């Protein structure tokens, strides 16, 4: 939808990796990589895979998109400090190492 409508700003409110989600509560996190192999993951890697990389792909697929994304963390996000007001995301959370 963003690539079609090309809004100026998209505000996305967390939680992005909800710490209340039953599969995440146990802390035994596994994800499936692009080859179909399961691997242990961190909360940050789940965010990277399901949010950051999708946004990067969006910009890579259409260089004309000028949309700015504002990501508002939640106190329920599993990988940020649960304080109020919520601090901004740490830069390395948004990029692949």
mmCIF file of N, CA, C and O in Angstrom:
data_model
loop_
_atom_site.group_PDB
_atom_site.id
_atom_site.type_symbol
_atom_site.label_atom_id
_atom_site.label_comp_id
_atom_site.label_asym_id
_atom_site.label_seq_id
_atom_site.Cartn_x
_atom_site.Cartn_y
_atom_site.Cartn_z
ATOM 1 N N UNK A 1 0.826 -1.196 0.000
ATOM 2 C CA UNK A 1 0.000 0.000 0.000
ATOM 3 C C UNK A 1 0.869 1.259 0.000
ATOM 4 O O UNK A 1 0.548 2.219 -0.686
ATOM 5 N N UNK A 2 1.954 1.251 0.785
ATOM 6 C CA UNK A 2 2.838 2.420 0.836
ATOM 7 C C UNK A 2 3.467 2.671 -0.528
ATOM 8 O O UNK A 2 3.557 3.817 -0.971
ATOM 9 N N UNK A 3 3.866 1.607 -1.210
ATOM 10 C CA UNK A 3 4.508 1.790 -2.513
ATOM 11 C C UNK A 3 3.541 2.315 -3.563
ATOM 12 O O UNK A 3 3.963 2.907 -4.556
ATOM 13 N N UNK A 4 2.245 2.120 -3.343
ATOM 14 C CA UNK A 4 1.244 2.632 -4.285
ATOM 15 C C UNK A 4 0.843 4.061 -3.926
ATOM 16 O O UNK A 4 0.871 4.961 -4.757
ATOM 17 N N UNK A 5 0.463 4.285 -2.659
ATOM 18 C CA UNK A 5 -0.020 5.606 -2.227
ATOM 19 C C UNK A 5 1.099 6.609 -1.984
ATOM 20 O O UNK A 5 0.878 7.812 -2.076
ATOM 21 N N UNK A 6 2.287 6.133 -1.617
ATOM 22 C CA UNK A 6 3.466 6.964 -1.347
ATOM 23 C C UNK A 6 3.155 8.140 -0.413
ATOM 24 O O UNK A 6 3.328 9.307 -0.773
ATOM 25 N N UNK A 7 2.709 7.837 0.801
ATOM 26 C CA UNK A 7 2.440 8.927 1.750
ATOM 27 C C UNK A 7 3.742 9.591 2.185
ATOM 28 O O UNK A 7 4.827 9.040 2.008
ATOM 29 N N UNK A 8 3.620 10.783 2.753
ATOM 30 C CA UNK A 8 4.799 11.485 3.255
ATOM 31 C C UNK A 8 5.351 10.809 4.506
ATOM 32 O O UNK A 8 6.564 10.703 4.667
ATOM 33 N N UNK A 9 4.452 10.376 5.391
ATOM 34 C CA UNK A 9 4.862 9.790 6.672
ATOM 35 C C UNK A 9 3.960 8.602 6.999
ATOM 36 O O UNK A 9 2.755 8.641 6.756
ATOM 37 N N UNK A 10 4.579 7.570 7.566
ATOM 38 C CA UNK A 10 3.840 6.431 8.119
ATOM 39 C C UNK A 10 4.275 6.295 9.566
ATOM 40 O O UNK A 10 5.468 6.190 9.851
ATOM 41 N N UNK A 11 3.320 6.322 10.469
ATOM 42 C CA UNK A 11 3.617 6.153 11.891
ATOM 43 C C UNK A 11 3.239 4.732 12.284
ATOM 44 O O UNK A 11 2.086 4.326 12.140
ATOM 45 N N UNK A 12 4.234 3.986 12.737
ATOM 46 C CA UNK A 12 4.019 2.599 13.147
ATOM 47 C C UNK A 12 4.214 2.519 14.652
ATOM 48 O O UNK A 12 5.287 2.858 15.161
ATOM 49 N N UNK A 13 3.182 2.079 15.356
ATOM 50 C CA UNK A 13 3.239 1.983 16.814
ATOM 51 C C UNK A 13 3.421 0.535 17.241
ATOM 52 O O UNK A 13 2.740 -0.351 16.732
ATOM 53 N N UNK A 14 4.367 0.315 18.164
ATOM 54 C CA UNK A 14 4.635 -1.027 18.689
ATOM 55 C C UNK A 14 3.526 -1.493 19.600
ATOM 56 O O UNK A 14 2.558 -0.775 19.830
ATOM 57 N N UNK A 15 3.578 -2.681 20.067
ATOM 58 C CA UNK A 15 4.797 -3.486 20.108
ATOM 59 C C UNK A 15 5.084 -4.166 18.770
ATOM 60 O O UNK A 15 4.193 -4.640 18.095
ATOM 61 N N UNK A 16 6.366 -4.194 18.423
ATOM 62 C CA UNK A 16 6.823 -4.852 17.212
ATOM 63 C C UNK A 16 7.224 -6.290 17.503
ATOM 64 O O UNK A 16 7.022 -7.169 16.677
ATOM 65 N N UNK A 17 7.831 -6.519 18.645
ATOM 66 C CA UNK A 17 8.141 -7.862 19.139
ATOM 67 C C UNK A 17 7.532 -7.914 20.539
ATOM 68 O O UNK A 17 8.145 -7.527 21.522
ATOM 69 N N UNK A 18 6.298 -8.362 20.599
ATOM 70 C CA UNK A 18 5.496 -8.290 21.825
ATOM 71 C C UNK A 18 5.970 -9.308 22.862
ATOM 72 O O UNK A 18 5.875 -10.518 22.653
ATOM 73 N N UNK A 19 6.489 -8.805 23.966
ATOM 74 C CA UNK A 19 6.962 -9.657 25.049
ATOM 75 C C UNK A 19 5.867 -10.469 25.705
ATOM 76 O O UNK A 19 6.149 -11.434 26.425
ATOM 77 N N UNK A 20 4.615 -10.136 25.468
ATOM 78 C CA UNK A 20 3.491 -10.885 26.044
ATOM 79 C C UNK A 20 3.097 -12.076 25.180
ATOM 80 O O UNK A 20 2.324 -12.920 25.599
ATOM 81 N N UNK A 21 3.619 -12.148 23.974
ATOM 82 C CA UNK A 21 3.252 -13.211 23.051
ATOM 83 C C UNK A 21 3.756 -14.543 23.614
ATOM 84 O O UNK A 21 4.927 -14.681 23.966
ATOM 85 N N UNK A 22 2.888 -15.564 23.741
ATOM 86 C CA UNK A 22 3.278 -16.825 24.388
ATOM 87 C C UNK A 22 4.533 -17.480 23.822
ATOM 88 O O UNK A 22 5.328 -18.035 24.573
ATOM 89 N N UNK A 23 4.744 -17.413 22.516
ATOM 90 C CA UNK A 23 5.931 -18.048 21.944
ATOM 91 C C UNK A 23 7.214 -17.316 22.325
ATOM 92 O O UNK A 23 8.292 -17.893 22.292
ATOM 93 N N UNK A 24 7.097 -16.046 22.675
ATOM 94 C CA UNK A 24 8.281 -15.271 23.035
ATOM 95 C C UNK A 24 8.553 -15.261 24.529
ATOM 96 O O UNK A 24 9.676 -15.017 24.957
ATOM 97 N N UNK A 25 7.523 -15.512 25.332
ATOM 98 C CA UNK A 25 7.666 -15.437 26.785
ATOM 99 C C UNK A 25 8.730 -16.388 27.325
ATOM 100 O O UNK A 25 9.452 -16.052 28.238
ATOM 101 N N UNK A 26 8.816 -17.579 26.750
ATOM 102 C CA UNK A 26 9.762 -18.575 27.237
ATOM 103 C C UNK A 26 11.210 -18.229 26.981
ATOM 104 O O UNK A 26 12.102 -18.753 27.627
ATOM 105 N N UNK A 27 11.460 -17.352 26.028
ATOM 106 C CA UNK A 27 12.820 -16.927 25.734
ATOM 107 C C UNK A 27 13.577 -17.881 24.821
ATOM 108 O O UNK A 27 14.702 -17.602 24.439
ATOM 109 N N UNK A 28 13.007 -19.031 24.473
ATOM 110 C CA UNK A 28 13.651 -19.967 23.567
ATOM 111 C C UNK A 28 13.208 -19.613 22.153
ATOM 112 O O UNK A 28 12.249 -20.169 21.618
ATOM 113 N N UNK A 29 13.898 -18.669 21.549
ATOM 114 C CA UNK A 29 13.473 -18.099 20.277
ATOM 115 C C UNK A 29 14.164 -18.785 19.114
ATOM 116 O O UNK A 29 15.386 -18.871 19.069
ATOM 117 N N UNK A 30 13.387 -19.275 18.177
ATOM 118 C CA UNK A 30 13.947 -19.828 16.952
ATOM 119 C C UNK A 30 13.236 -19.181 15.765
ATOM 120 O O UNK A 30 12.052 -18.886 15.820
ATOM 121 N N UNK A 31 14.000 -18.946 14.721
ATOM 122 C CA UNK A 31 13.447 -18.425 13.478
ATOM 123 C C UNK A 31 13.931 -19.322 12.346
ATOM 124 O O UNK A 31 14.821 -20.151 12.535
ATOM 125 N N UNK A 32 13.352 -19.151 11.195
ATOM 126 C CA UNK A 32 13.735 -19.920 10.012
ATOM 127 C C UNK A 32 14.444 -18.976 9.055
ATOM 128 O O UNK A 32 13.912 -17.925 8.696
ATOM 129 N N UNK A 33 15.665 -19.343 8.646
ATOM 130 C CA UNK A 33 16.406 -18.484 7.726
ATOM 131 C C UNK A 33 15.931 -18.706 6.292
ATOM 132 O O UNK A 33 15.035 -19.517 6.036
ATOM 133 N N UNK A 34 16.546 -17.986 5.356
ATOM 134 C CA UNK A 34 16.090 -18.046 3.966
ATOM 135 C C UNK A 34 16.283 -19.418 3.320
ATOM 136 O O UNK A 34 15.663 -19.740 2.312
ATOM 137 N N UNK A 35 17.130 -20.260 3.924
ATOM 138 C CA UNK A 35 17.338 -21.618 3.409
ATOM 139 C C UNK A 35 16.410 -22.639 4.062
ATOM 140 O O UNK A 35 16.491 -23.822 3.778
ATOM 141 N N UNK A 36 15.548 -22.176 4.984
ATOM 142 C CA UNK A 36 14.611 -23.069 5.651
ATOM 143 C C UNK A 36 15.158 -23.726 6.902
ATOM 144 O O UNK A 36 14.527 -24.617 7.462
ATOM 145 N N UNK A 37 16.335 -23.303 7.358
ATOM 146 C CA UNK A 37 16.944 -23.873 8.560
ATOM 147 C C UNK A 37 16.521 -23.093 9.796
ATOM 148 O O UNK A 37 16.486 -21.866 9.771
ATOM 149 N N UNK A 38 16.215 -23.819 10.878
ATOM 150 C CA UNK A 38 15.893 -23.147 12.140
ATOM 151 C C UNK A 38 17.176 -22.703 12.815
ATOM 152 O O UNK A 38 18.195 -23.395 12.756
ATOM 153 N N UNK A 39 17.111 -21.536 13.458
ATOM 154 C CA UNK A 39 18.264 -21.038 14.214
ATOM 155 C C UNK A 39 17.780 -20.285 15.429
ATOM 156 O O UNK A 39 16.673 -19.747 15.450
ATOM 157 N N UNK A 40 18.620 -20.259 16.463
ATOM 158 C CA UNK A 40 18.322 -19.478 17.658
ATOM 159 C C UNK A 40 18.403 -18.001 17.293
ATOM 160 O O UNK A 40 19.257 -17.589 16.526
ATOM 161 N N UNK A 41 17.490 -17.224 17.837
ATOM 162 C CA UNK A 41 17.446 -15.797 17.524
ATOM 163 C C UNK A 41 17.260 -14.982 18.786
ATOM 164 O O UNK A 41 16.793 -15.490 19.805
ATOM 165 N N UNK A 42 17.605 -13.714 18.682
ATOM 166 C CA UNK A 42 17.353 -12.770 19.760
ATOM 167 C C UNK A 42 16.115 -11.965 19.403
ATOM 168 O O UNK A 42 15.654 -11.981 18.256
ATOM 169 N N UNK A 43 15.586 -11.231 20.371
ATOM 170 C CA UNK A 43 14.455 -10.346 20.100
ATOM 171 C C UNK A 43 14.825 -9.324 19.027
ATOM 172 O O UNK A 43 14.025 -8.994 18.155
ATOM 173 N N UNK A 44 16.062 -8.827 19.105
ATOM 174 C CA UNK A 44 16.515 -7.836 18.132
ATOM 175 C C UNK A 44 16.551 -8.412 16.720
ATOM 176 O O UNK A 44 16.197 -7.744 15.754
ATOM 177 N N UNK A 45 16.978 -9.679 16.595
ATOM 178 C CA UNK A 45 17.019 -10.310 15.278
ATOM 179 C C UNK A 45 15.610 -10.510 14.718
ATOM 180 O O UNK A 45 15.397 -10.377 13.507
ATOM 181 N N UNK A 46 14.665 -10.821 15.589
ATOM 182 C CA UNK A 46 13.278 -10.957 15.140
ATOM 183 C C UNK A 46 12.761 -9.616 14.626
ATOM 184 O O UNK A 46 12.123 -9.539 13.575
ATOM 185 N N UNK A 47 13.067 -8.535 15.336
ATOM 186 C CA UNK A 47 12.682 -7.196 14.877
ATOM 187 C C UNK A 47 13.356 -6.883 13.544
ATOM 188 O O UNK A 47 12.708 -6.395 12.609
ATOM 189 N N UNK A 48 14.635 -7.172 13.457
ATOM 190 C CA UNK A 48 15.375 -6.897 12.235
ATOM 191 C C UNK A 48 14.742 -7.627 11.056
ATOM 192 O O UNK A 48 14.489 -7.036 10.007
ATOM 193 N N UNK A 49 14.449 -8.904 11.233
ATOM 194 C CA UNK A 49 13.907 -9.727 10.154
ATOM 195 C C UNK A 49 12.486 -9.316 9.764
ATOM 196 O O UNK A 49 12.141 -9.316 8.588
ATOM 197 N N UNK A 50 11.666 -8.958 10.738
ATOM 198 C CA UNK A 50 10.244 -8.719 10.465
ATOM 199 C C UNK A 50 9.859 -7.261 10.291
ATOM 200 O O UNK A 50 8.734 -6.989 9.856
ATOM 201 N N UNK A 51 10.739 -6.340 10.613
ATOM 202 C CA UNK A 51 10.411 -4.919 10.442
ATOM 203 C C UNK A 51 11.501 -4.204 9.640
ATOM 204 O O UNK A 51 11.248 -3.724 8.539
ATOM 205 N N UNK A 52 12.703 -4.165 10.167
ATOM 206 C CA UNK A 52 13.770 -3.381 9.535
ATOM 207 C C UNK A 52 14.063 -3.807 8.107
ATOM 208 O O UNK A 52 14.135 -2.975 7.206
ATOM 209 N N UNK A 53 14.242 -5.113 7.897
ATOM 210 C CA UNK A 53 14.591 -5.582 6.561
ATOM 211 C C UNK A 53 13.455 -5.365 5.567
ATOM 212 O O UNK A 53 13.699 -5.090 4.393
ATOM 213 N N UNK A 54 12.211 -5.462 6.042
ATOM 214 C CA UNK A 54 11.081 -5.203 5.146
ATOM 215 C C UNK A 54 11.054 -3.740 4.700
ATOM 216 O O UNK A 54 10.765 -3.448 3.538
ATOM 217 N N UNK A 55 11.380 -2.841 5.630
ATOM 218 C CA UNK A 55 11.438 -1.426 5.265
ATOM 219 C C UNK A 55 12.590 -1.160 4.295
ATOM 220 O O UNK A 55 12.441 -0.418 3.323
ATOM 221 N N UNK A 56 13.741 -1.789 4.556
ATOM 222 C CA UNK A 56 14.868 -1.638 3.634
ATOM 223 C C UNK A 56 14.519 -2.156 2.245
ATOM 224 O O UNK A 56 14.850 -1.533 1.233
ATOM 225 N N UNK A 57 13.858 -3.303 2.190
ATOM 226 C CA UNK A 57 13.443 -3.878 0.903
ATOM 227 C C UNK A 57 12.483 -2.952 0.163
ATOM 228 O O UNK A 57 12.551 -2.829 -1.063
ATOM 229 N N UNK A 58 11.597 -2.312 0.909
ATOM 230 C CA UNK A 58 10.652 -1.380 0.299
ATOM 231 C C UNK A 58 11.393 -0.245 -0.392
ATOM 232 O O UNK A 58 11.113 0.085 -1.551
ATOM 233 N N UNK A 59 12.359 0.343 0.300
ATOM 234 C CA UNK A 59 13.136 1.436 -0.284
ATOM 235 C C UNK A 59 13.995 0.947 -1.449
ATOM 236 O O UNK A 59 14.146 1.642 -2.449
ATOM 237 N N UNK A 60 14.555 -0.252 -1.330
ATOM 238 C CA UNK A 60 15.400 -0.794 -2.405
ATOM 239 C C UNK A 60 14.584 -1.103 -3.658
ATOM 240 O O UNK A 60 15.073 -0.930 -4.773
ATOM 241 N N UNK A 61 13.345 -1.545 -3.468
ATOM 242 C CA UNK A 61 12.519 -1.923 -4.615
ATOM 243 C C UNK A 61 11.985 -0.712 -5.385
ATOM 244 O O UNK A 61 11.664 -0.834 -6.564
ATOM 245 N N UNK A 62 11.899 0.437 -4.726
ATOM 246 C CA UNK A 62 11.394 1.635 -5.397
ATOM 247 C C UNK A 62 12.128 2.864 -4.872
ATOM 248 O O UNK A 62 11.735 3.456 -3.859
ATOM 249 N N UNK A 63 13.224 3.255 -5.529
ATOM 250 C CA UNK A 63 14.018 4.395 -5.066
ATOM 251 C C UNK A 63 13.272 5.728 -5.069
ATOM 252 O O UNK A 63 13.735 6.698 -4.490
ATOM 253 N N UNK A 64 12.092 5.782 -5.698
ATOM 254 C CA UNK A 64 11.344 7.041 -5.738
ATOM 255 C C UNK A 64 10.545 7.274 -4.464
ATOM 256 O O UNK A 64 10.011 8.365 -4.267
ATOM 257 N N UNK A 65 10.455 6.261 -3.599
ATOM 258 C CA UNK A 65 9.689 6.414 -2.357
ATOM 259 C C UNK A 65 10.422 7.370 -1.427
ATOM 260 O O UNK A 65 11.590 7.181 -1.106
ATOM 261 N N UNK A 66 9.740 8.403 -1.011
ATOM 262 C CA UNK A 66 10.299 9.406 -0.088
ATOM 263 C C UNK A 66 9.623 9.324 1.281
ATOM 264 O O UNK A 66 9.828 10.186 2.129
ATOM 265 N N UNK A 67 8.810 8.303 1.492
ATOM 266 C CA UNK A 67 8.066 8.148 2.740
ATOM 267 C C UNK A 67 9.016 8.021 3.919
ATOM 268 O O UNK A 67 9.994 7.279 3.862
ATOM 269 N N UNK A 68 8.718 8.743 4.988
ATOM 270 C CA UNK A 68 9.457 8.606 6.235
ATOM 271 C C UNK A 68 8.638 7.733 7.173
ATOM 272 O O UNK A 68 7.431 7.920 7.310
ATOM 273 N N UNK A 69 9.299 6.777 7.808
ATOM 274 C CA UNK A 69 8.642 5.903 8.764
ATOM 275 C C UNK A 69 9.032 6.322 10.168
ATOM 276 O O UNK A 69 10.212 6.496 10.466
ATOM 277 N N UNK A 70 8.031 6.502 11.008
ATOM 278 C CA UNK A 70 8.249 6.824 12.413
ATOM 279 C C UNK A 70 7.849 5.579 13.192
ATOM 280 O O UNK A 70 6.691 5.156 13.155
ATOM 281 N N UNK A 71 8.820 4.966 13.867
ATOM 282 C CA UNK A 71 8.572 3.758 14.650
ATOM 283 C C UNK A 71 8.485 4.155 16.119
ATOM 284 O O UNK A 71 9.455 4.656 16.687
ATOM 285 N N UNK A 72 7.324 3.950 16.706
ATOM 286 C CA UNK A 72 7.093 4.313 18.099
ATOM 287 C C UNK A 72 7.105 3.034 18.923
ATOM 288 O O UNK A 72 6.187 2.215 18.813
ATOM 289 N N UNK A 73 8.145 2.842 19.747
ATOM 290 C CA UNK A 73 8.210 1.622 20.540
ATOM 291 C C UNK A 73 7.130 1.594 21.617
ATOM 292 O O UNK A 73 6.581 2.621 21.995
ATOM 293 N N UNK A 74 6.867 0.397 22.104
ATOM 294 C CA UNK A 74 5.888 0.193 23.166
ATOM 295 C C UNK A 74 6.605 -0.334 24.401
ATOM 296 O O UNK A 74 7.654 -0.972 24.294
ATOM 297 N N UNK A 75 6.012 -0.116 25.555
ATOM 298 C CA UNK A 75 6.575 -0.713 26.773
ATOM 299 C C UNK A 75 6.453 -2.231 26.727
ATOM 300 O O UNK A 75 7.085 -2.925 27.510
ATOM 301 N N UNK A 76 5.678 -2.772 25.808
ATOM 302 C CA UNK A 76 5.524 -4.217 25.656
ATOM 303 C C UNK A 76 6.540 -4.819 24.692
ATOM 304 O O UNK A 76 6.605 -6.041 24.556
ATOM 305 N N UNK A 77 7.340 -3.990 24.010
ATOM 306 C CA UNK A 77 8.367 -4.525 23.120
ATOM 307 C C UNK A 77 9.420 -5.253 23.942
ATOM 308 O O UNK A 77 9.937 -4.716 24.920
ATOM 309 N N UNK A 78 9.734 -6.475 23.526
ATOM 310 C CA UNK A 78 10.629 -7.335 24.305
ATOM 311 C C UNK A 78 12.084 -6.888 24.277
ATOM 312 O O UNK A 78 12.864 -7.291 25.120
ATOM 313 N N UNK A 79 12.471 -6.043 23.341
ATOM 314 C CA UNK A 79 13.888 -5.703 23.195
ATOM 315 C C UNK A 79 14.226 -4.260 23.562
ATOM 316 O O UNK A 79 15.342 -3.803 23.316
ATOM 317 N N UNK A 80 13.289 -3.533 24.150
ATOM 318 C CA UNK A 80 13.573 -2.175 24.600
ATOM 319 C C UNK A 80 13.299 -2.075 26.096
ATOM 320 O O UNK A 80 12.579 -2.884 26.666
ATOM 321 N N UNK A 81 13.890 -1.082 26.729
ATOM 322 C CA UNK A 81 13.665 -0.880 28.156
ATOM 323 C C UNK A 81 12.222 -0.468 28.404
ATOM 324 O O UNK A 81 11.684 0.375 27.697
ATOM 325 N N UNK A 82 11.619 -1.076 29.404
ATOM 326 C CA UNK A 82 10.219 -0.765 29.742
ATOM 327 C C UNK A 82 10.163 0.418 30.697
ATOM 328 O O UNK A 82 10.016 0.263 31.907
ATOM 329 N N UNK A 83 10.327 1.588 30.128
ATOM 330 C CA UNK A 83 10.248 2.827 30.901
ATOM 331 C C UNK A 83 9.337 3.779 30.153
ATOM 332 O O UNK A 83 9.079 3.613 28.970
ATOM 333 N N UNK A 84 8.863 4.779 30.843
ATOM 334 C CA UNK A 84 8.031 5.773 30.190
ATOM 335 C C UNK A 84 8.601 7.140 30.484
ATOM 336 O O UNK A 84 8.926 7.414 31.628
ATOM 337 N N UNK A 85 8.785 8.006 29.536
ATOM 338 C CA UNK A 85 8.495 7.813 28.125
ATOM 339 C C UNK A 85 9.519 6.867 27.482
ATOM 340 O O UNK A 85 10.654 6.776 27.933
ATOM 341 N N UNK A 86 9.088 6.202 26.423
ATOM 342 C CA UNK A 86 9.949 5.249 25.731
ATOM 343 C C UNK A 86 11.086 5.975 25.034
ATOM 344 O O UNK A 86 10.854 6.951 24.318
ATOM 345 N N UNK A 87 12.332 5.507 25.213
ATOM 346 C CA UNK A 87 13.446 6.106 24.468
ATOM 347 C C UNK A 87 13.395 5.660 23.007
ATOM 348 O O UNK A 87 12.721 4.677 22.675
ATOM 349 N N UNK A 88 14.099 6.361 22.125
ATOM 350 C CA UNK A 88 14.113 5.941 20.713
ATOM 351 C C UNK A 88 14.832 4.605 20.556
ATOM 352 O O UNK A 88 15.599 4.197 21.429
ATOM 353 N N UNK A 89 14.579 3.952 19.421
ATOM 354 C CA UNK A 89 15.283 2.711 19.126
ATOM 355 C C UNK A 89 16.767 2.989 19.001
ATOM 356 O O UNK A 89 17.174 4.038 18.506
ATOM 357 N N UNK A 90 17.581 2.040 19.414
ATOM 358 C CA UNK A 90 19.021 2.143 19.254
ATOM 359 C C UNK A 90 19.333 1.904 17.782
ATOM 360 O O UNK A 90 18.754 1.025 17.152
ATOM 361 N N UNK A 91 20.251 2.682 17.246
ATOM 362 C CA UNK A 91 20.558 2.623 15.809
ATOM 363 C C UNK A 91 20.917 1.219 15.342
ATOM 364 O O UNK A 91 20.476 0.787 14.292
ATOM 365 N N UNK A 92 21.691 0.454 16.138
ATOM 366 C CA UNK A 92 22.095 -0.871 15.672
ATOM 367 C C UNK A 92 20.941 -1.866 15.636
ATOM 368 O O UNK A 92 21.034 -2.917 15.025
ATOM 369 N N UNK A 93 19.822 -1.563 16.239
ATOM 370 C CA UNK A 93 18.639 -2.412 16.153
ATOM 371 C C UNK A 93 18.033 -2.326 14.767
ATOM 372 O O UNK A 93 17.377 -3.259 14.305
ATOM 373 N N UNK A 94 18.233 -1.229 14.108
ATOM 374 C CA UNK A 94 17.615 -0.993 12.812
ATOM 375 C C UNK A 94 18.449 -1.492 11.635
ATOM 376 O O UNK A 94 18.010 -1.470 10.517
ATOM 377 N N UNK A 95 19.696 -1.925 11.886
ATOM 378 C CA UNK A 95 20.571 -2.316 10.775
ATOM 379 C C UNK A 95 21.119 -3.701 10.985
ATOM 380 O O UNK A 95 21.336 -4.141 12.102
ATOM 381 N N UNK A 96 21.336 -4.388 9.872
ATOM 382 C CA UNK A 96 21.916 -5.715 9.906
ATOM 383 C C UNK A 96 23.422 -5.575 10.056
ATOM 384 O O UNK A 96 24.042 -4.746 9.416
ATOM 385 N N UNK A 97 24.037 -6.393 10.919
ATOM 386 C CA UNK A 97 25.497 -6.311 11.130
ATOM 387 C C UNK A 97 26.257 -6.969 10.017
ATOM 388 O O UNK A 97 25.945 -7.829 9.381
#
